[in-house]
Tab-separated table of C-alpha atoms and ligand atoms in Angstrom:
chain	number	residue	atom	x	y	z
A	99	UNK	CA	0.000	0.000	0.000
A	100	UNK	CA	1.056	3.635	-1.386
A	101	UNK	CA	0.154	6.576	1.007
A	102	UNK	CA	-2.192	8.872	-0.759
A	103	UNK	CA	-5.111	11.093	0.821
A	104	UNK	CA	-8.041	10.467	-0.163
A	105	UNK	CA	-7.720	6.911	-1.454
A	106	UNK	CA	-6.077	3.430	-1.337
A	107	UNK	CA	-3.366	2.368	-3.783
A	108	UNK	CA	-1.841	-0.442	-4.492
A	109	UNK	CA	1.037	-1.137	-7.199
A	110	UNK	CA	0.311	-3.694	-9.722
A	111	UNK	CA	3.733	-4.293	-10.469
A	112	UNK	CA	7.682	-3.471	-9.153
A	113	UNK	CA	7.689	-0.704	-12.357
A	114	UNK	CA	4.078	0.851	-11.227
A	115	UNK	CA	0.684	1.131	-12.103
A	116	UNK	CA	-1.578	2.418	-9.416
A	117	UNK	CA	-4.484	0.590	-8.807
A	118	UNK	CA	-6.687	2.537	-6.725
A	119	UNK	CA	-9.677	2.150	-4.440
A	120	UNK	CA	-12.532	4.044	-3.364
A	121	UNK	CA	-13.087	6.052	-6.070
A	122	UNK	CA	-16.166	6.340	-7.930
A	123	UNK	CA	-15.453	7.560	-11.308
A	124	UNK	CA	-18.735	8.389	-12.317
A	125	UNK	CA	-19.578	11.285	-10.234
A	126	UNK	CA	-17.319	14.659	-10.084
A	127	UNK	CA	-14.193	14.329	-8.253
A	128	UNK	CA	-12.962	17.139	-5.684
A	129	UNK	CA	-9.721	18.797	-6.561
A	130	UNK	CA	-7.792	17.608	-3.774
A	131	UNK	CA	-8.461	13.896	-5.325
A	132	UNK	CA	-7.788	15.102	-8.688
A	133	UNK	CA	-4.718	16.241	-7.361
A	134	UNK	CA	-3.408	13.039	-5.809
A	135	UNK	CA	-4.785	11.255	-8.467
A	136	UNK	CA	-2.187	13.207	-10.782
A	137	UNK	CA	0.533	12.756	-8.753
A	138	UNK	CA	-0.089	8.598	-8.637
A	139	UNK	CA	-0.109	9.054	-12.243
A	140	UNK	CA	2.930	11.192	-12.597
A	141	UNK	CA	4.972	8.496	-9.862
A	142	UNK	CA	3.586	5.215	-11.122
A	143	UNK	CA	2.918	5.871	-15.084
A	144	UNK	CA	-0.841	4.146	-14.867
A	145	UNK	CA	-3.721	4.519	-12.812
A	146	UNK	CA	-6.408	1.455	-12.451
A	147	UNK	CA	-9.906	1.713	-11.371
A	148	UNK	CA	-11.920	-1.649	-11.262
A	149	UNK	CA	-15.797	-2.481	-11.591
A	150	UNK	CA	-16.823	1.015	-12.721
A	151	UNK	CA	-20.556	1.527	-14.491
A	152	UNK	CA	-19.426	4.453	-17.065
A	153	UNK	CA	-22.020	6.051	-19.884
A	154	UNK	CA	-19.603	8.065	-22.459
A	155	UNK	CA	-20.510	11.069	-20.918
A	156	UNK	CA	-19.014	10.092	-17.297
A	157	UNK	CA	-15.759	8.550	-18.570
A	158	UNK	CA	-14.747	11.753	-20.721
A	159	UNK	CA	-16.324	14.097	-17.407
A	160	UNK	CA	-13.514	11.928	-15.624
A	161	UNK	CA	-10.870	12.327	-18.153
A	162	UNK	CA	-11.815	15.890	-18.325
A	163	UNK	CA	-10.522	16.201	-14.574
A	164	UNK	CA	-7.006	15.734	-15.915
A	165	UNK	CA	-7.217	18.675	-18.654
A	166	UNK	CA	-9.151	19.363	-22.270
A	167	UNK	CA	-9.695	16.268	-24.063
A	168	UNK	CA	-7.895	15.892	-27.367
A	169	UNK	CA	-9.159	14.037	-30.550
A	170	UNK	CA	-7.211	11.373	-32.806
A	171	UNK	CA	-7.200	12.944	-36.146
A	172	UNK	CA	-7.526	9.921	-38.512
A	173	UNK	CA	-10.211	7.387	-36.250
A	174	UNK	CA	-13.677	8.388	-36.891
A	175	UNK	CA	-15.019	8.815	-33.416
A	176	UNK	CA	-17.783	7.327	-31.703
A	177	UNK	CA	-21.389	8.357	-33.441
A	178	UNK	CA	-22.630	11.604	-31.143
A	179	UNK	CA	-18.658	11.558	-28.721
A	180	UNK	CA	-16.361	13.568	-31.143
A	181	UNK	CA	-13.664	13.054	-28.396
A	182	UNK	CA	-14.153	9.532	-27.737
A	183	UNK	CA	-12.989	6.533	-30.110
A	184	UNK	CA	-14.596	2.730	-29.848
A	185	UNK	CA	-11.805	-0.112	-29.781
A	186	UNK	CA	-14.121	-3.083	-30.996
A	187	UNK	CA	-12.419	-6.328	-31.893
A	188	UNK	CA	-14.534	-9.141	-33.354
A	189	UNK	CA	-13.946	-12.522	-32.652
A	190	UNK	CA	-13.657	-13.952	-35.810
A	191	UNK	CA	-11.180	-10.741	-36.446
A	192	UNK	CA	-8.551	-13.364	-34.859
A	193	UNK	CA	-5.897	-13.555	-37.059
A	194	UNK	CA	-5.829	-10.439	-37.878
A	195	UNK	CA	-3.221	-6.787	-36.587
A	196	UNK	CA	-5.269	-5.856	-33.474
A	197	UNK	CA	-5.545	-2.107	-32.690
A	198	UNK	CA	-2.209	-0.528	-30.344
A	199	UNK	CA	-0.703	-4.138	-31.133
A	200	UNK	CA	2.332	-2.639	-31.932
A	201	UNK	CA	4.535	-0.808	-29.170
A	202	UNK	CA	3.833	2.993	-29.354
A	203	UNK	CA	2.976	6.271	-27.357
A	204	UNK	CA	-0.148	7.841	-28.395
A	205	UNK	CA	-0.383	10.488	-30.797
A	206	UNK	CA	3.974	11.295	-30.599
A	207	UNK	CA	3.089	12.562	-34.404
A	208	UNK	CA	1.666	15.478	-32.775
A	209	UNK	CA	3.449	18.865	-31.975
A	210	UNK	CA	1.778	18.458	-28.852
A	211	UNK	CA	1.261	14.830	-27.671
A	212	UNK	CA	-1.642	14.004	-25.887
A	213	UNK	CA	-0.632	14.198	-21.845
A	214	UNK	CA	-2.768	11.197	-21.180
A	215	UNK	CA	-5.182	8.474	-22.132
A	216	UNK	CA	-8.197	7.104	-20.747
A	217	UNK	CA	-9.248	3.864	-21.857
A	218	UNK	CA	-12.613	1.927	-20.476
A	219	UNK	CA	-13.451	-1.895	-20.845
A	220	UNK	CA	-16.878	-2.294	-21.944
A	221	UNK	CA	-16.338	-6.047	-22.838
A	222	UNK	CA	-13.370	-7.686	-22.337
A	223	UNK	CA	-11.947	-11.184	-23.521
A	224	UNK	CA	-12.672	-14.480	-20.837
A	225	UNK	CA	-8.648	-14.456	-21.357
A	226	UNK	CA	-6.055	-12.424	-22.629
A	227	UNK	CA	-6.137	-9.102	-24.072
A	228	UNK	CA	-4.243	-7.303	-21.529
A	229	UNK	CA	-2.438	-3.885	-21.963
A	230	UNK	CA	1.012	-3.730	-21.117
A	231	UNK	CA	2.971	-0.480	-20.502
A	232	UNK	CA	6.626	0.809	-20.194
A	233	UNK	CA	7.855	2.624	-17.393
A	234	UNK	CA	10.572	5.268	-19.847
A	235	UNK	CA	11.469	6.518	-16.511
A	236	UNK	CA	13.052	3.565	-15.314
A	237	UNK	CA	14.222	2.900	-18.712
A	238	UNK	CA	15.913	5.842	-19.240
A	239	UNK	CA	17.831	5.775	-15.625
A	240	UNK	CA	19.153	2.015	-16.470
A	241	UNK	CA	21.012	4.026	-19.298
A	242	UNK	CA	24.781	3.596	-18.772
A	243	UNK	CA	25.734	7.853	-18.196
A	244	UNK	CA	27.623	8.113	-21.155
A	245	UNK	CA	24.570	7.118	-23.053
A	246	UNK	CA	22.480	9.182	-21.553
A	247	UNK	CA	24.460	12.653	-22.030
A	248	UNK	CA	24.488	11.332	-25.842
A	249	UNK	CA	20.569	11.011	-26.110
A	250	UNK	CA	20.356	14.291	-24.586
A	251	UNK	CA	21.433	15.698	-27.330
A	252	UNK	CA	19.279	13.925	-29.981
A	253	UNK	CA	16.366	14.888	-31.630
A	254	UNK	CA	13.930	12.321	-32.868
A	255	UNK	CA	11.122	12.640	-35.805
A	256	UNK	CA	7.887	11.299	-34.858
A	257	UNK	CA	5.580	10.651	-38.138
A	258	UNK	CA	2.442	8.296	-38.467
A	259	UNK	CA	3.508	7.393	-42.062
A	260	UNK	CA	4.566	3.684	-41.113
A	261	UNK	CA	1.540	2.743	-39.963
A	262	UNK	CA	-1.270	5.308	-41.410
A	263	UNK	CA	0.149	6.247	-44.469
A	264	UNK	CA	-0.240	4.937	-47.863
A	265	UNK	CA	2.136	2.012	-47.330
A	266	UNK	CA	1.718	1.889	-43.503
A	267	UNK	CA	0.779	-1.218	-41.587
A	268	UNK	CA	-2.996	-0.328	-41.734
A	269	UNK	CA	-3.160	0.653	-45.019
A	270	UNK	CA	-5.486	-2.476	-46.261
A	271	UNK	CA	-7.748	-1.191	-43.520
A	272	UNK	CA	-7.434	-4.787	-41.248
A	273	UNK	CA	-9.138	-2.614	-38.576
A	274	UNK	CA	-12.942	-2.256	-40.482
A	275	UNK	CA	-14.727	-2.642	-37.320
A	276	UNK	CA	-12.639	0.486	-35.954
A	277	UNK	CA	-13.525	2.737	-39.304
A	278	UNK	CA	-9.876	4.021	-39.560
A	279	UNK	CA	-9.609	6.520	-42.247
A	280	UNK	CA	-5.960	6.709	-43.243
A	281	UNK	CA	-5.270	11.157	-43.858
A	282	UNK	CA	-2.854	13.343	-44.209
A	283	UNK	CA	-3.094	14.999	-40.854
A	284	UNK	CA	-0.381	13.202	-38.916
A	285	UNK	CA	1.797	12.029	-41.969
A	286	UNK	CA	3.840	15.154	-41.207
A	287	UNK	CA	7.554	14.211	-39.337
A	288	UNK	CA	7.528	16.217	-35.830
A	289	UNK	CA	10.817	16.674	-33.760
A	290	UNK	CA	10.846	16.216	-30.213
A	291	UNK	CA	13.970	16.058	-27.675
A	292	UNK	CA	14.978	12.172	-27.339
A	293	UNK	CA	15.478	12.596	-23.976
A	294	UNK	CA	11.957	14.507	-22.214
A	295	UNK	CA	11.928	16.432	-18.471
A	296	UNK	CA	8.474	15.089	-16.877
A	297	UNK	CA	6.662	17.991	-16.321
A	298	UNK	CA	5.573	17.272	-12.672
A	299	UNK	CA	7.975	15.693	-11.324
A	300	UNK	CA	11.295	16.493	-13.116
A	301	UNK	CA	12.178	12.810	-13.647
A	302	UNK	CA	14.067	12.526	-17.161
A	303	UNK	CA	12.610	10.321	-19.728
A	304	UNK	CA	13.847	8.087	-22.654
A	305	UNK	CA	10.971	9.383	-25.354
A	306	UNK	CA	10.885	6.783	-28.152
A	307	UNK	CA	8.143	4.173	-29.222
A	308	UNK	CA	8.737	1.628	-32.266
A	309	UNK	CA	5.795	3.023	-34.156
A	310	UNK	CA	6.021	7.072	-34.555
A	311	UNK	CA	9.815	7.672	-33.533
A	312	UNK	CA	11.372	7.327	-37.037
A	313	UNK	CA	14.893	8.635	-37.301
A	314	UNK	CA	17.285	11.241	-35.386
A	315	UNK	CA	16.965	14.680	-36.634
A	316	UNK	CA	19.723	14.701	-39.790
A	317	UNK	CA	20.165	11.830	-40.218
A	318	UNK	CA	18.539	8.948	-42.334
A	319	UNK	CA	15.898	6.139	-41.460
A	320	UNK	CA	18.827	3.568	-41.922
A	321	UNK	CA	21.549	5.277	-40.184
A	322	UNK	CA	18.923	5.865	-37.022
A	323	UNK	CA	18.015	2.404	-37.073
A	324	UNK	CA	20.259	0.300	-34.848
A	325	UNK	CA	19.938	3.058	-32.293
A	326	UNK	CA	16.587	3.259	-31.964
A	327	UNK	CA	16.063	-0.472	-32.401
A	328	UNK	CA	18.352	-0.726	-29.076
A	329	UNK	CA	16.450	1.798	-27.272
A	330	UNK	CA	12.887	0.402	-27.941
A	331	UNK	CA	14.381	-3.406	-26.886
A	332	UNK	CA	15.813	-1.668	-24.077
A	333	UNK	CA	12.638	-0.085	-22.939
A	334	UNK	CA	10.956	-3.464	-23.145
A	335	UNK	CA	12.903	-5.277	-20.901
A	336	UNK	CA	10.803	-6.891	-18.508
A	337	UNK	CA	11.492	-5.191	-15.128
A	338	UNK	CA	10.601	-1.552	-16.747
A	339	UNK	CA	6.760	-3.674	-17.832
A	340	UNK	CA	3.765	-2.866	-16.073
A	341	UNK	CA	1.001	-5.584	-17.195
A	342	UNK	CA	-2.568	-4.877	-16.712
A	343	UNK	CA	-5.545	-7.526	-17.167
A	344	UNK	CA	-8.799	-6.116	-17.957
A	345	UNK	CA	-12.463	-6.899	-16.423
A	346	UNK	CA	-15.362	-5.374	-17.947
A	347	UNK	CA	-15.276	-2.109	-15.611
A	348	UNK	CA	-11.792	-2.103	-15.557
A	349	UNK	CA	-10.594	2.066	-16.376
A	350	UNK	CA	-7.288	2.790	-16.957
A	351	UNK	CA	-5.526	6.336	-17.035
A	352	UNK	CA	-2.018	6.175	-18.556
A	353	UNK	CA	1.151	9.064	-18.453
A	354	UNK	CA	1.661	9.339	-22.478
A	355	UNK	CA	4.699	11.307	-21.177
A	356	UNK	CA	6.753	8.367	-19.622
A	357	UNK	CA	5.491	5.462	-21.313
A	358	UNK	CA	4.514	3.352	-24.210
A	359	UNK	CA	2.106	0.370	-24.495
A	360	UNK	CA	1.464	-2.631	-26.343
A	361	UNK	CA	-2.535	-3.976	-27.035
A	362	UNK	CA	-1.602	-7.823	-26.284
A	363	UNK	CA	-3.150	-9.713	-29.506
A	364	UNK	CA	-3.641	-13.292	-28.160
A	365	UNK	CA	-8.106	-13.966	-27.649
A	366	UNK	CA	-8.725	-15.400	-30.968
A	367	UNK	CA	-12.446	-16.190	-30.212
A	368	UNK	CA	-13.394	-13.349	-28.036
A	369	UNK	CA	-14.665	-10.224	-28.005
A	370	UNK	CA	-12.855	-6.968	-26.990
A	371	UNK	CA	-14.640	-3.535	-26.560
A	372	UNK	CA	-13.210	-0.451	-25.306
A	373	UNK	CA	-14.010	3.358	-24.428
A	374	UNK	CA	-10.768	5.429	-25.133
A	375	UNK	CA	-10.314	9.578	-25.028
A	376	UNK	CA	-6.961	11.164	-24.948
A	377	UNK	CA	-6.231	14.453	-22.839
A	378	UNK	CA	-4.196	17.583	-24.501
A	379	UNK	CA	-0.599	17.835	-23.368
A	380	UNK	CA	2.389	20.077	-24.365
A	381	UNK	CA	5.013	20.644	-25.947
A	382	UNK	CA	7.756	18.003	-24.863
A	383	UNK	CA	10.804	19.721	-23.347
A	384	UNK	CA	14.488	19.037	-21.831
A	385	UNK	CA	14.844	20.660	-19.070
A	386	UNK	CA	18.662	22.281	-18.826
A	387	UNK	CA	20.875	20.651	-15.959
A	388	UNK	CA	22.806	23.381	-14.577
B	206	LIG	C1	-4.322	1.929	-27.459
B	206	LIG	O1	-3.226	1.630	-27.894
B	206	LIG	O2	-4.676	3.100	-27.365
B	206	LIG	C2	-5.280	0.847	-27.028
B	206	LIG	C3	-4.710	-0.099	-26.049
B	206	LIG	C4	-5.611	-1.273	-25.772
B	206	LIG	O3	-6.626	-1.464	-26.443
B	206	LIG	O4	-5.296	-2.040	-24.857
């Protein structure tokens, strides 16, 4: 157990995750809550609330606690919830690239990367189908110091183009049931320091994900390759994980800052259905050691 006003925590796993008790998600929060809340978020990456009864309205009224909501430019939203995007996976959709199946950070394409997202299980899979996030804190301190004062002075281009553009990995539209229309909007390549300063709590962060971060500023695809392929195994390694399993009820709340997550593609059969919104953030930054 955590010590936190206002509610019960407890960590899901030796990386974090914060699942909390006590909390009814439905009804408005009082800022002294929302203010813990943040700073479980900020410390342990994820926040977990279990058997919650959500309409649309309440989950983004939650989300909306934690700043503006944001929307994904190229997912057409849920009919009459601009803000808010339906993950359905069918079961006979099996075989098939599941959505967030590859490891990523949302929305990195974006000058301004969403702070946070809040995802909702409305039906989730007998087995499997857990989320599984990266703690880039704790990646970025198991650095060797050398390698860190390097990456500090990298830039890295975030585009969508591998996997939303014309050749991208959901280009022959695998996804129907999710209605992703492939645009222009986040095909653009956006720089943003390799190394980020969290914004509450100062902690650096190693800010790369396999699917958006393409290549260093200046130099090529190829010649950024074996770097970035190291730092995204690195970030995986099993001690940085924090591994979620979903009940219908089940809300999440994730730091887009210091992580990235992986969709776990292995319920052939079943049934997946989630609620996600994402929450405006800022401009990533490196903050200047004196
Ligand atoms: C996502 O990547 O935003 C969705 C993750 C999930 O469905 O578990």
């Amino acid at each position: 157990m955590d010590r936190y006003r206002g509610f019960e925590v407890n960590l899901v796993c030796g990386a974090g995750g914060a699942e909390i008790g006590g909390i009814d998600a439905s009804r408005p929060l009082a800022p002294e809550v929302v203010a813990e809340l943040r700073r479980a978020l900020a410390e342990h990456c994820v926040i977990f609330l279990r058997d919650q009864v959500l309409t649309p309205e309440q989950q983004k009224a939650f989300a909306r606690h934690f700043g503006p909501l944001a929307r994904t430019p190229f997912i057409k939203p849920l009919d009459g919830h601009p803000e808010m995007m339906r993950i359905v996976r069918e079961p006979q959709e099996a075989k098939k690239l599941n959505f967030g199946g590859r490891w990523h950070t949302d929305m990195t394409f974006s000058p301004e990367p969403v702070l946070g997202t809040c995802l909702y299980a409305r039906e989730s899979p007998a087995v499997g189908g857990d989320t599984i996030w990266t703690n880039q804190m704790l990646a970025f301190e198991a650095l060797s110091p050398a390698m860190q004062r390097m990456l500090e002075k990298l830039t890295v281009m975030h585009s969508a183009k591998r996997s939303y553009g014309p050749q991208g990995t959901y280009a022959d539209d695998d996804l129907k049931s999710m209605r992703i229309q492939a645009s222009d909007a986040a095909l653009k390549e956006q720089p943003h320091p390799c190394i980020r300063t969290h914004p509450e709590t100062g902690r650096s962060i190693l800010y790369v994900n396999w699917v958006y971060a393409i290549r260093f500023q200046d130099m090529t695809e190829a010649e950024s390759a074996p770097l970035l392929d190291f730092l995204n195994r690195h970030s995986q390694r099993p001690e940085f994980q924090i591994r979620f399993r979903w009940r219908q009820g089940s809300l999440a709340l994730w730091d887009n800052r210091s992580t990235q997550h992986i969709a776990v593609n292995d319920y052939p059969g079943y049934r997946r259905v989630m609620d996600r919104v994402t929450i405006s953030g800022d401009k990533p930054y490196l903050k200047e050691t004196p």
